[in-house]
Each structure stands twice: as C-alpha cells, then as structure tokens.
XYZ file of C-alpha atoms in Angstrom:
434
model
C -7.019 -6.934 14.662
C -7.627 -3.654 13.225
C -8.594 -2.281 15.905
C -5.723 -2.725 17.875
C -3.464 -1.362 15.270
C -5.793 1.575 14.809
C -5.498 2.149 18.978
C -1.744 1.694 19.122
C -1.097 3.901 16.088
C -2.707 6.623 17.114
C -1.556 6.389 20.597
C 2.015 6.165 18.950
C 1.241 9.579 17.003
C 0.191 11.072 19.805
C 2.896 10.200 22.161
C 5.086 11.378 19.912
C 3.397 14.487 19.326
C 3.141 15.460 23.093
C 6.927 16.163 23.837
C 7.622 18.086 19.963
C 7.412 22.459 19.885
C 5.002 22.116 17.121
C 1.912 19.661 16.485
C -0.631 19.196 13.947
C -3.818 17.152 13.943
C -7.135 16.763 13.615
C -10.140 17.466 15.710
C -11.076 13.935 14.943
C -8.471 10.846 16.665
C -9.476 8.564 14.272
C -9.054 11.153 11.099
C -12.336 10.380 9.139
C -14.745 12.136 7.727
C -17.919 12.240 5.651
C -18.229 14.372 1.762
C -19.717 17.450 3.463
C -17.972 17.533 6.691
C -15.703 20.079 7.627
C -12.017 18.760 8.955
C -10.336 21.181 11.367
C -6.475 20.576 11.623
C -5.352 21.820 15.015
C -1.877 22.924 14.964
C -0.413 23.542 18.789
C 3.293 26.004 18.915
C 5.074 24.943 22.586
C 8.102 26.621 22.633
C 10.899 25.364 23.691
C 15.126 25.459 23.453
C 14.491 25.156 19.657
C 11.599 27.263 19.217
C 11.271 31.375 20.469
C 8.595 32.126 23.093
C 6.993 34.361 19.532
C 6.868 34.063 16.230
C 5.010 33.392 12.943
C 3.669 29.897 12.023
C 2.793 28.939 8.335
C -0.356 26.475 7.522
C -0.746 24.880 4.459
C -3.088 22.473 3.380
C -2.952 20.289 0.013
C -5.819 18.392 -1.154
C -5.987 14.466 -2.470
C -4.386 16.409 -6.011
C -1.245 18.041 -3.510
C -2.680 21.170 -4.951
C -2.164 23.606 -2.074
C -6.276 24.006 -0.755
C -5.239 26.212 1.482
C -2.160 28.433 3.317
C -2.835 30.356 6.467
C 0.486 32.506 8.848
C -0.470 32.341 13.176
C 1.580 35.032 14.989
C 2.113 32.906 18.466
C 3.348 34.352 22.007
C 4.099 31.468 24.516
C 2.000 28.015 24.036
C -0.901 28.551 21.080
C -3.347 26.693 19.464
C -4.617 27.415 15.886
C -7.663 25.842 13.919
C -8.200 25.745 9.997
C -10.871 24.263 8.460
C -11.060 22.000 5.106
C -14.036 21.708 3.138
C -14.555 17.602 2.540
C -15.763 17.949 -1.000
C -15.387 14.862 -2.131
C -13.349 11.176 -1.592
C -10.314 11.701 -0.978
C -7.556 12.867 1.582
C -6.144 16.130 2.848
C -2.937 16.753 4.765
C -2.054 19.567 6.949
C 1.372 20.839 7.345
C 2.621 23.590 9.906
C 6.079 24.973 10.129
C 7.444 27.430 12.050
C 8.225 30.030 10.039
C 9.759 33.321 12.271
C 11.759 31.803 15.231
C 13.027 28.318 14.569
C 15.148 27.611 11.411
C 12.974 27.247 8.199
C 12.079 23.742 7.811
C 13.323 22.998 10.950
C 10.469 22.957 13.490
C 7.381 21.586 11.751
C 4.527 19.256 11.706
C 1.938 17.103 9.143
C -1.214 15.103 9.724
C -3.351 13.651 7.550
C -7.473 13.047 7.435
C -9.000 10.557 5.463
C -12.969 11.553 3.285
C -15.188 8.557 2.749
C -11.840 6.403 0.899
C -13.582 3.538 0.798
C -15.509 5.616 -2.551
C -12.254 6.402 -4.100
C -11.773 4.744 -7.344
C -8.613 4.698 -10.423
C -9.845 7.905 -12.976
C -9.220 5.675 -15.967
C -10.905 2.415 -16.953
C -9.022 -0.909 -17.115
C -8.133 -1.909 -20.149
C -10.410 -4.343 -22.491
C -7.851 -6.578 -23.198
C -6.139 -6.665 -20.186
C -6.841 -9.844 -19.055
C -5.694 -11.647 -22.291
C -2.985 -9.355 -22.994
C -1.008 -10.888 -19.764
C -2.383 -14.532 -19.420
C -1.517 -14.221 -23.622
C 2.461 -12.903 -21.968
C 2.765 -15.592 -18.797
C 1.781 -18.232 -21.852
C 4.017 -16.554 -24.874
C 6.972 -16.727 -22.392
C 6.441 -20.174 -21.237
C 6.354 -21.172 -24.825
C 8.966 -19.342 -26.144
C 11.632 -19.370 -23.495
C 13.147 -21.998 -21.319
C 13.169 -21.751 -17.652
C 16.602 -22.437 -17.089
C 16.550 -22.060 -13.913
C 19.791 -21.536 -11.524
C 20.664 -22.299 -7.809
C 23.914 -22.079 -6.415
C 25.441 -22.063 -2.972
C 25.564 -17.769 -1.624
C 28.770 -16.818 -0.147
C 26.263 -14.726 2.339
C 28.014 -12.188 4.326
C 25.215 -11.768 6.769
C 22.995 -14.201 7.901
C 21.976 -17.045 10.497
C 24.036 -19.944 10.710
C 20.070 -21.793 10.536
C 20.104 -21.471 7.063
C 21.418 -22.157 3.691
C 21.738 -19.125 1.474
C 21.292 -19.600 -2.316
C 21.864 -17.838 -5.474
C 19.018 -18.066 -7.836
C 18.013 -16.801 -11.385
C 15.307 -17.453 -13.644
C 15.362 -16.556 -18.050
C 12.370 -14.122 -19.525
C 12.440 -12.002 -22.160
C 15.011 -10.412 -24.491
C 17.699 -13.090 -23.264
C 17.692 -11.358 -19.931
C 17.272 -13.090 -16.135
C 15.973 -12.058 -13.302
C 18.201 -12.618 -10.408
C 16.849 -13.478 -6.181
C 18.303 -15.163 -3.055
C 16.875 -17.759 -1.968
C 16.898 -19.022 2.436
C 16.153 -22.515 3.584
C 15.751 -23.909 6.763
C 19.725 -26.424 7.135
C 16.869 -28.563 8.663
C 14.969 -30.006 6.427
C 13.355 -32.760 8.745
C 10.370 -30.940 8.972
C 10.021 -29.625 4.991
C 8.063 -29.005 3.119
C 8.635 -25.601 4.549
C 5.769 -21.962 3.984
C 7.352 -19.966 1.172
C 7.579 -15.970 2.158
C 8.391 -14.348 -1.161
C 9.289 -10.405 -1.274
C 10.568 -7.690 -3.953
C 12.190 -5.121 -2.398
C 11.528 -1.251 -2.731
C 12.678 1.105 -4.811
C 16.391 1.540 -5.591
C 19.462 -0.591 -5.724
C 17.843 -3.945 -4.745
C 19.356 -6.368 -1.917
C 22.209 -8.685 -0.714
C 19.588 -10.330 1.476
C 16.471 -11.644 1.965
C 15.987 -9.226 4.496
C 15.609 -11.311 8.088
C 14.735 -15.266 8.286
C 11.553 -16.963 10.016
C 12.491 -19.913 11.713
C 10.714 -22.618 9.782
C 10.006 -20.854 6.761
C 11.588 -20.041 3.214
C 12.571 -16.567 1.786
C 12.367 -15.914 -2.080
C 14.004 -12.415 -2.174
C 14.069 -11.590 -6.317
C 15.324 -8.111 -6.946
C 13.709 -6.285 -10.074
C 17.101 -5.244 -12.127
C 18.912 -7.544 -14.569
C 22.926 -8.351 -12.741
C 23.144 -11.208 -10.972
C 22.676 -10.180 -7.179
C 25.639 -9.018 -5.285
C 27.393 -9.890 -2.096
C 28.178 -6.418 -0.675
C 25.794 -3.323 -0.706
C 28.277 -1.099 -2.322
C 28.514 -3.938 -5.029
C 25.139 -3.619 -5.455
C 24.402 0.159 -5.673
C 27.674 0.583 -8.549
C 25.724 -2.201 -10.736
C 22.365 0.086 -10.470
C 24.029 3.100 -10.781
C 25.510 2.090 -14.069
C 21.849 0.334 -15.190
C 20.413 4.055 -14.358
C 23.359 5.598 -16.460
C 22.484 3.408 -19.612
C 18.073 4.211 -19.414
C 19.233 8.001 -19.061
C 20.762 7.691 -22.107
C 18.689 5.695 -24.467
C 14.750 6.862 -22.690
C 16.145 10.236 -21.337
C 14.611 9.480 -18.230
C 16.304 9.046 -14.597
C 15.357 5.986 -13.238
C 15.125 2.510 -14.720
C 11.102 2.133 -13.067
C 10.401 4.968 -15.534
C 12.334 3.392 -19.071
C 10.603 1.973 -21.877
C 7.345 2.916 -21.242
C 7.430 5.400 -23.870
C 7.802 3.397 -26.138
C 5.930 0.389 -25.716
C 4.002 -1.794 -22.863
C 7.281 -4.752 -23.878
C 10.008 -2.944 -23.672
C 8.621 -0.914 -20.438
C 11.374 -1.723 -17.865
C 8.572 -3.780 -15.558
C 7.462 -5.892 -18.514
C 10.140 -9.054 -18.505
C 10.956 -8.917 -14.518
C 7.412 -9.098 -12.962
C 7.350 -12.248 -15.735
C 10.455 -13.734 -14.507
C 10.082 -13.443 -11.503
C 5.549 -14.968 -11.561
C 7.407 -18.299 -13.133
C 10.444 -17.578 -10.165
C 6.966 -18.499 -8.164
C 6.349 -21.132 -9.712
C 9.473 -22.469 -9.766
C 9.670 -22.703 -5.717
C 6.463 -24.269 -5.882
C 7.603 -27.209 -7.274
C 10.393 -27.637 -5.344
C 10.418 -30.086 -2.235
C 10.868 -27.866 0.264
C 8.106 -26.264 -0.431
C 4.692 -26.058 0.415
C 2.579 -25.545 -2.107
C -0.069 -23.907 0.069
C 1.272 -22.176 1.692
C 2.724 -19.213 -0.053
C 2.174 -15.988 0.866
C 3.126 -12.949 -0.020
C 4.777 -9.352 1.616
C 6.765 -5.990 0.755
C 5.996 -2.182 0.131
C 6.163 0.478 -2.448
C 7.946 -1.559 -5.229
C 7.632 -4.707 -3.386
C 3.758 -3.701 -2.561
C 3.172 -3.139 -6.680
C 4.826 -6.398 -7.148
C 2.192 -8.303 -4.257
C -0.865 -7.197 -6.149
C 1.123 -8.081 -10.289
C 2.273 -11.835 -8.124
C -1.048 -12.098 -6.741
C -3.462 -10.943 -9.582
C -1.154 -13.509 -12.410
C -0.034 -16.550 -10.234
C -2.559 -19.236 -8.036
C 0.023 -20.009 -5.617
C -0.247 -17.568 -3.052
C -2.381 -18.045 0.014
C -2.445 -14.424 1.139
C -0.600 -11.590 0.705
C 0.422 -8.353 2.141
C 0.806 -4.897 0.047
C 1.555 -1.666 2.070
C 2.211 1.973 0.973
C 2.163 0.318 -2.093
C 3.853 2.170 -5.660
C 2.366 1.532 -8.709
C -1.283 2.957 -8.191
C -3.140 5.048 -10.572
C -0.408 6.188 -12.711
C -3.523 8.239 -14.515
C -5.000 9.468 -11.432
C -4.027 13.288 -12.754
C -6.575 12.737 -14.878
C -8.841 13.032 -11.941
C -6.730 15.873 -10.203
C -5.336 13.600 -8.117
C -1.284 13.193 -7.387
C -0.552 9.396 -9.223
C 1.803 6.813 -7.501
C 4.993 6.674 -7.369
C 6.826 7.035 -10.121
C 4.403 9.056 -12.020
C 4.377 7.266 -14.968
C 2.932 10.115 -16.986
C 4.606 13.102 -16.332
C 8.124 12.210 -16.423
C 8.281 11.011 -19.577
C 10.876 13.540 -21.704
C 8.469 14.561 -25.012
C 5.177 14.581 -25.405
C 4.624 11.583 -28.057
C 6.627 9.920 -25.052
C 3.702 11.512 -22.515
C 1.260 9.948 -24.924
C 2.681 6.919 -25.252
C 3.284 6.278 -21.457
C -0.972 7.380 -21.298
C -1.290 4.167 -23.966
C 0.642 1.254 -21.811
C 1.085 2.855 -18.492
C -2.437 0.977 -17.670
C -0.395 -2.682 -18.374
C 1.264 -1.728 -15.337
C -1.467 -0.128 -12.484
C -1.459 -2.473 -10.104
C -5.364 -1.063 -9.570
C -6.276 -3.166 -12.348
C -4.215 -6.258 -11.096
C -6.503 -6.259 -8.462
C -9.579 -7.774 -9.674
C -7.367 -10.755 -10.217
C -6.359 -11.062 -6.440
C -9.383 -13.842 -4.891
C -7.013 -15.131 -1.655
C -6.518 -12.865 1.763
C -4.424 -9.359 1.681
C -4.045 -6.524 4.391
C -2.748 -3.574 3.534
C -2.004 -0.043 4.696
C -1.938 3.697 3.905
C -0.243 6.344 4.897
C -2.541 9.198 5.033
C 0.928 11.688 4.527
C 2.838 9.916 2.429
C 4.053 11.865 -0.413
C 5.556 9.057 -2.585
C 2.426 6.346 -2.628
C -0.038 8.940 -2.081
C -3.110 7.319 0.526
C -5.648 7.889 -2.460
C -4.017 5.880 -5.207
C -2.783 3.390 -2.432
C -6.932 2.922 -1.761
C -7.468 2.667 -4.898
C -5.785 0.092 -5.596
C -7.567 -1.045 -2.996
C -11.063 -1.309 -2.953
C -10.365 -2.639 -6.899
C -9.272 -6.208 -4.522
C -11.414 -9.534 -6.229
C -11.490 -10.981 -2.841
C -13.774 -9.606 0.188
C -11.298 -10.998 2.655
C -9.235 -7.776 2.898
C -8.208 -5.113 5.079
C -6.698 -2.415 5.448
C -4.725 0.039 8.020
C -5.041 3.061 8.370
C -1.362 4.962 8.554
C -2.402 7.786 11.153
C 0.256 10.579 11.011
C 2.558 7.608 9.169
C 4.841 8.663 5.833
C 6.129 6.560 3.074
C 8.314 4.782 5.688
C 6.110 1.773 7.825
C 5.524 2.792 11.786
C 8.231 0.116 13.102
C 5.589 -1.090 14.428
C 3.846 -2.272 11.951
C 6.937 -4.492 10.888
C 5.462 -7.648 13.208
C 1.953 -7.155 13.024
C 2.055 -7.406 9.511
C 4.501 -10.218 9.444
C 2.182 -12.710 12.001
C -0.718 -12.048 9.575
C 1.002 -13.060 6.621
C 2.253 -16.017 7.952
C -0.080 -17.362 9.660
C 0.494 -16.965 13.241
C -1.944 -14.955 13.973
C-alpha cells in the first residue's frame, strides 16, 4: 500500500505543479537523501497571465530548524529553470520556497517543496522522563479512585446526519469537577452488533459539532477537548470556545487553551484532565453491548494525531491507529536546532519562570514519550512542507513507537492539511478493509 500511496502522491503533486507559473521541486522524485549528499532544489518559471514575461524570483531554503540556510535571487526572461543546492548535513528536512518578487504581486505566485534526509534516524531532542510511565499510570489510577465516571448518554438533536444512525451526546467526569464531552453515533439496526468503534479527537480549534462522517456498520465516538457541552451549531461552539480562550488569556497570559497551565504544573496544564477523561471514555465505550471490544480503532491528525499517541499509549483497548501530521511532538526540539511541534509550548509562555516550568512539564505531554507504550499497528503521514507540525517532529514520535508494525507515508509537497486522496486510504486501513 505504501508504494501505491507514494506514487499517487508524487503524481498528484507533479500534476498540480505542471500548470503553475512557478514550480519548486527536487532532483529526486522521492525527495529522499542521505547525510553527506546534496539535494538540488529545482525551480521552474513559466510566465502566464499572472506572471510577467520577465522578472525576478527569490528562492529561500530552510533547514530542519526552520532557520534560513540559503537565499538567492534569479532574473528570468521567458521560461527558465534554476537549481539551488542544499547540503544534507544531518537527518532532518529541508524546505525550499520560491516566490516571484518582480513580475507578479509579491506572495501571489509562489511554490514550495521539501526533502528528507534519513528521517528514520531522527530522535527527540530531550530524554524521556524516568518517571513518565509511573506518573501516567498513577494518574489513571488516581482518577478511577477519586472521581466516579458518571457517564451520561442522551439522544442528540443532530442537525445533520444519516438516517441510518442514532446520535447521542456523551460526557464523562474528570478531575477538578470538569467533564469531557463528545458525540456518539450508533447504527440504528443493532441486529449486527457488536460493531467496530472508531474513536477520534478533532484537530485544534473550537471542536466538532458532528462525528465527522459515519461508516456503515461502525460506531463513531468523537470526543472534543473543551470543558463545555458540545453545541448543535458551529456558531455556538465557536462562541464558547472564544470565551474559554479569553479566560485562559486573562489567567495565564497565553492566547489559546493548548498553552494554558503548563507554566504552573503538570496537573494544571489544560490537556492533563482532558487526556485522562477521554481515556476513560474509551474504557466506557468498550464495555457497551453495541461495541466490539476487540475492534476499537483510532484515526485523526494534528491535535487529534497527538491524542492518538496519548490514547494508544494509555489504553489497551485499541486494535490499531492512524495518527497523521501529528501535533505535540518533540516539544524541546529547539534544543537540537529544530522547530518544535504545535503548539510550541516553551516559547509561547510569557515569563521566564513560565518558560522554565514549561520545559520541566512539557515532556509529560509529548507524543514522543507516549510512543514507546504503543504496541499495536500504526500508520502515519508527515507533510514534507508542514510548518505547523514540522515533519521532523512527526518522525521523532514515529521513530519512538514501541511497535514494529508501523508505516510512514511521505507527504510529498504536503503542507499541514492532509492530501485529500489519502483520507480514504487511511480510513480503509484503520477500519481493516485493506
């Protein structure tokens, strides 16, 4: 499957580039190199209605730390091709950006491409805390001991959905008197139960007001990260989300929930109670009569990819997982001259003390450190020009996985959004139809 997906990704990237006024690629179709080799970025300009017949192209190359490694300008007249070499001096990723500075509106005619240098050798910048396993096992046990589950499941007035499914609002208690909230969809025809359960946590933002699509004969458990009931409309969900962020900014001085509390303690960090609450939601669904406890799978990306690592690391109910363009990887990557994954926990804190505390506590919320606990099959994707969740951080977590049954798909020319053609492939794999 990997070979087919890589070939399709390369073909789609080349096909879309062929009609662009400026195209950045590399001198190898797989964009793969070894340490000591030189990658040649190839930039082609083809004047069209958006690009003047003559002009100037600016080409920049960034290394694995997103630091500027090279900047050159080229004058062109008619169709032209330029090569920009970059020496691969360590395992990591290099990104080339090409922009028509003269001859088009700045920033309107541009292209980017990325290459990899032995990414299988990328490792996290910081060691795993010695008490990592003891801490999380202890927190799971403490929650079970101190806070009753108090599971709630009520019919949901789903504005949009399939008439083949029943929809429910679900919620579960976690620390601090808080709850985690989500949506459950179950096939109306229960005669074929128990069903496979597909668990998802959305990417960063306000959260979802639907399960994000149903699969025939499958239960979907969508868990949002926010401590308020899942709303029926996106507008209401966004309103509560904005209020939540405003409160965190007032209390911690940070802009979003994902950075809140890490400057104080592990237990005060926003995701501490959320991870534990959603973990017990998986335990709950595994015990329901409509669920097949031996067929629970996980699939999502970005913030949701990080939760795949958290949940598969903590919970033994999962059969396999897909985690793509994974966030919250290698929080201390800057120590090794690389860009950390979203949400850039350390640099985003507003005081020196806050940054120092974030350095201490961030490793306990790093997908890299949950990875060794994962023993089931995993499929992942890293976008070669992803500037939100840098591919080097995604690979750092992938390389740390405790399972040998794993596969990484190279997102050639892919930024943070997943290439559309991959959605079906990933879903088919995780649900076991391929």
